[in-house]
Amino acid sequence: MGNGTNLGRVRGLGSAKAGAHHWWLQRVTAAANLFLVPWFVFSLIRLPNLSHGIVVDWLSSPLVAVAMILLSANVFWHLRLGLQVVIEDYVHNESSKLGVLILLNFFAIGGAAIAIFSIAKIAFGGAA
């Protein structure tokens, strides 16, 4: 079966037509990081100090909390997209590849969930 047949695509021998979408998502998340990461760094620099109380007060602002949630979600999504490419390129055993991709998904989703929960808890006054 050649690379261009439907059976070849199902077996992973041909184009799945998803590469361009994945590439585009990597660029979109990278572009978002170009705005969110400098905002985060400059926001921290502008604080008088990084004591717990000051950072909690800063993070309690709705605009800051929403921006931090966006930053957290975007960073973990970008990390997942980038590591997926590395795994697909360098892990050649299919069962190992599947297992590592599943672990990657758990890590990325879990990390984002913990970060977002922590930010929301502070923003809604649960950690003062």
mmCIF file of C-alpha atoms in Angstrom:
data_model
loop_
_atom_site.group_PDB
_atom_site.id
_atom_site.type_symbol
_atom_site.label_atom_id
_atom_site.label_comp_id
_atom_site.label_asym_id
_atom_site.label_seq_id
_atom_site.Cartn_x
_atom_site.Cartn_y
_atom_site.Cartn_z
ATOM 1 C CA MET A 1 0.000 0.000 0.000
ATOM 2 C CA GLY A 2 1.410 3.342 -0.976
ATOM 3 C CA ASN A 3 1.564 6.532 0.989
ATOM 4 C CA GLY A 4 -1.347 8.088 -0.878
ATOM 5 C CA THR A 5 -4.013 5.415 -0.265
ATOM 6 C CA ASN A 6 -6.682 5.571 2.416
ATOM 7 C CA LEU A 7 -5.370 2.369 3.974
ATOM 8 C CA GLY A 8 -1.880 3.875 4.063
ATOM 9 C CA ARG A 9 -3.226 6.917 5.899
ATOM 10 C CA VAL A 10 -5.036 4.741 8.445
ATOM 11 C CA ARG A 11 -1.852 2.750 9.078
ATOM 12 C CA GLY A 12 0.087 5.984 9.556
ATOM 13 C CA LEU A 13 1.944 5.690 6.262
ATOM 14 C CA GLY A 14 0.552 8.759 4.599
ATOM 15 C CA SER A 15 -0.465 12.308 5.319
ATOM 16 C CA ALA A 16 -3.047 12.716 8.046
ATOM 17 C CA LYS A 17 -3.573 16.330 6.906
ATOM 18 C CA ALA A 18 -3.030 17.490 10.498
ATOM 19 C CA GLY A 19 0.534 18.760 10.254
ATOM 20 C CA ALA A 20 -0.400 22.209 9.015
ATOM 21 C CA HIS A 21 -2.976 22.622 11.781
ATOM 22 C CA HIS A 22 -0.460 21.569 14.438
ATOM 23 C CA TRP A 23 2.185 23.889 12.974
ATOM 24 C CA TRP A 24 -0.314 26.761 12.956
ATOM 25 C CA LEU A 25 -1.333 26.150 16.594
ATOM 26 C CA GLN A 26 2.320 26.194 17.650
ATOM 27 C CA ARG A 27 2.754 29.586 15.990
ATOM 28 C CA VAL A 28 -0.433 31.006 17.492
ATOM 29 C CA THR A 29 0.504 29.916 21.014
ATOM 30 C CA ALA A 30 4.042 31.252 20.508
ATOM 31 C CA ALA A 31 2.634 34.604 19.366
ATOM 32 C CA ALA A 32 0.361 34.757 22.401
ATOM 33 C CA ASN A 33 3.377 34.026 24.614
ATOM 34 C CA LEU A 34 5.174 36.981 22.998
ATOM 35 C CA PHE A 35 2.544 39.212 24.606
ATOM 36 C CA LEU A 36 1.730 37.339 27.812
ATOM 37 C CA VAL A 37 5.233 36.503 29.068
ATOM 38 C CA PRO A 38 6.622 40.085 28.812
ATOM 39 C CA TRP A 39 3.426 41.377 30.461
ATOM 40 C CA PHE A 40 4.017 38.918 33.327
ATOM 41 C CA VAL A 41 7.700 39.815 33.738
ATOM 42 C CA PHE A 42 7.133 43.580 33.599
ATOM 43 C CA SER A 43 4.174 43.308 35.973
ATOM 44 C CA LEU A 44 6.332 41.549 38.534
ATOM 45 C CA ILE A 45 9.151 44.065 38.073
ATOM 46 C CA ARG A 46 6.714 46.912 38.757
ATOM 47 C CA LEU A 47 5.682 45.468 42.122
ATOM 48 C CA PRO A 48 7.443 47.073 45.104
ATOM 49 C CA ASN A 49 8.645 43.633 46.221
ATOM 50 C CA LEU A 50 7.663 40.005 45.807
ATOM 51 C CA SER A 51 6.375 39.373 49.311
ATOM 52 C CA HIS A 52 3.462 36.984 49.625
ATOM 53 C CA GLY A 53 0.952 39.684 50.551
ATOM 54 C CA ILE A 54 1.843 41.979 47.675
ATOM 55 C CA VAL A 55 1.758 39.186 45.101
ATOM 56 C CA VAL A 56 -1.580 37.915 46.449
ATOM 57 C CA ASP A 57 -3.008 41.465 46.295
ATOM 58 C CA TRP A 58 -1.723 41.819 42.723
ATOM 59 C CA LEU A 59 -3.132 38.448 41.680
ATOM 60 C CA SER A 60 -6.493 39.254 43.292
ATOM 61 C CA SER A 61 -7.161 41.852 40.601
ATOM 62 C CA PRO A 62 -9.639 40.437 38.049
ATOM 63 C CA LEU A 63 -7.632 41.627 35.034
ATOM 64 C CA VAL A 64 -4.406 40.184 36.409
ATOM 65 C CA ALA A 65 -6.070 36.885 37.329
ATOM 66 C CA VAL A 66 -7.618 36.508 33.864
ATOM 67 C CA ALA A 67 -4.295 37.331 32.169
ATOM 68 C CA MET A 68 -2.503 34.817 34.410
ATOM 69 C CA ILE A 69 -5.075 32.130 33.603
ATOM 70 C CA LEU A 70 -4.584 32.839 29.891
ATOM 71 C CA LEU A 71 -0.803 32.715 30.347
ATOM 72 C CA SER A 72 -0.972 29.412 32.242
ATOM 73 C CA ALA A 73 -3.283 27.750 29.733
ATOM 74 C CA ASN A 74 -1.259 29.024 26.787
ATOM 75 C CA VAL A 75 2.131 28.008 28.182
ATOM 76 C CA PHE A 76 0.973 24.463 28.945
ATOM 77 C CA TRP A 77 -0.721 24.163 25.539
ATOM 78 C CA HIS A 78 2.410 25.415 23.767
ATOM 79 C CA LEU A 79 4.568 23.018 25.821
ATOM 80 C CA ARG A 80 2.292 20.119 24.884
ATOM 81 C CA LEU A 81 2.368 20.953 21.182
ATOM 82 C CA GLY A 82 6.151 21.260 21.128
ATOM 83 C CA LEU A 83 6.855 18.105 23.110
ATOM 84 C CA GLN A 84 4.377 16.158 20.996
ATOM 85 C CA VAL A 85 6.508 16.884 17.935
ATOM 86 C CA VAL A 86 9.665 15.786 19.740
ATOM 87 C CA ILE A 87 8.008 12.552 20.893
ATOM 88 C CA GLU A 88 6.591 11.799 17.446
ATOM 89 C CA ASP A 89 9.983 12.414 15.843
ATOM 90 C CA TYR A 90 12.207 10.523 18.293
ATOM 91 C CA VAL A 91 10.132 7.738 19.884
ATOM 92 C CA HIS A 92 9.896 5.050 17.226
ATOM 93 C CA ASN A 93 8.165 2.220 19.077
ATOM 94 C CA GLU A 94 4.428 2.819 18.549
ATOM 95 C CA SER A 95 3.267 1.533 21.933
ATOM 96 C CA SER A 96 5.943 3.570 23.736
ATOM 97 C CA LYS A 97 5.031 6.616 21.668
ATOM 98 C CA LEU A 98 1.353 6.244 22.599
ATOM 99 C CA GLY A 99 2.197 5.836 26.272
ATOM 100 C CA VAL A 100 4.489 8.860 26.355
ATOM 101 C CA LEU A 101 1.914 10.985 24.489
ATOM 102 C CA ILE A 102 -0.743 9.982 27.031
ATOM 103 C CA LEU A 103 1.612 10.922 29.890
ATOM 104 C CA LEU A 104 2.345 14.222 28.164
ATOM 105 C CA ASN A 105 -1.375 14.975 27.921
ATOM 106 C CA PHE A 106 -1.904 14.152 31.600
ATOM 107 C CA PHE A 107 1.040 16.369 32.568
ATOM 108 C CA ALA A 108 -0.041 19.324 30.410
ATOM 109 C CA ILE A 109 -3.705 19.183 31.392
ATOM 110 C CA GLY A 110 -2.884 18.528 35.040
ATOM 111 C CA GLY A 111 -0.322 21.312 35.216
ATOM 112 C CA ALA A 112 -2.672 23.798 33.593
ATOM 113 C CA ALA A 113 -5.525 22.735 35.879
ATOM 114 C CA ILE A 114 -3.404 23.153 39.027
ATOM 115 C CA ALA A 115 -2.158 26.567 37.880
ATOM 116 C CA ILE A 116 -5.640 27.792 36.934
ATOM 117 C CA PHE A 117 -7.176 26.474 40.167
ATOM 118 C CA SER A 118 -4.441 28.165 42.216
ATOM 119 C CA ILE A 119 -4.939 31.482 40.442
ATOM 120 C CA ALA A 120 -8.732 31.279 40.813
ATOM 121 C CA LYS A 121 -8.410 30.407 44.508
ATOM 122 C CA ILE A 122 -6.275 33.498 45.126
ATOM 123 C CA ALA A 123 -8.432 35.714 42.907
ATOM 124 C CA PHE A 124 -11.598 34.699 44.746
ATOM 125 C CA GLY A 125 -10.016 35.247 48.153
ATOM 126 C CA GLY A 126 -9.291 31.662 49.165
ATOM 127 C CA ALA A 127 -5.572 32.164 49.930
ATOM 128 C CA ALA A 128 -4.729 35.293 51.842
#
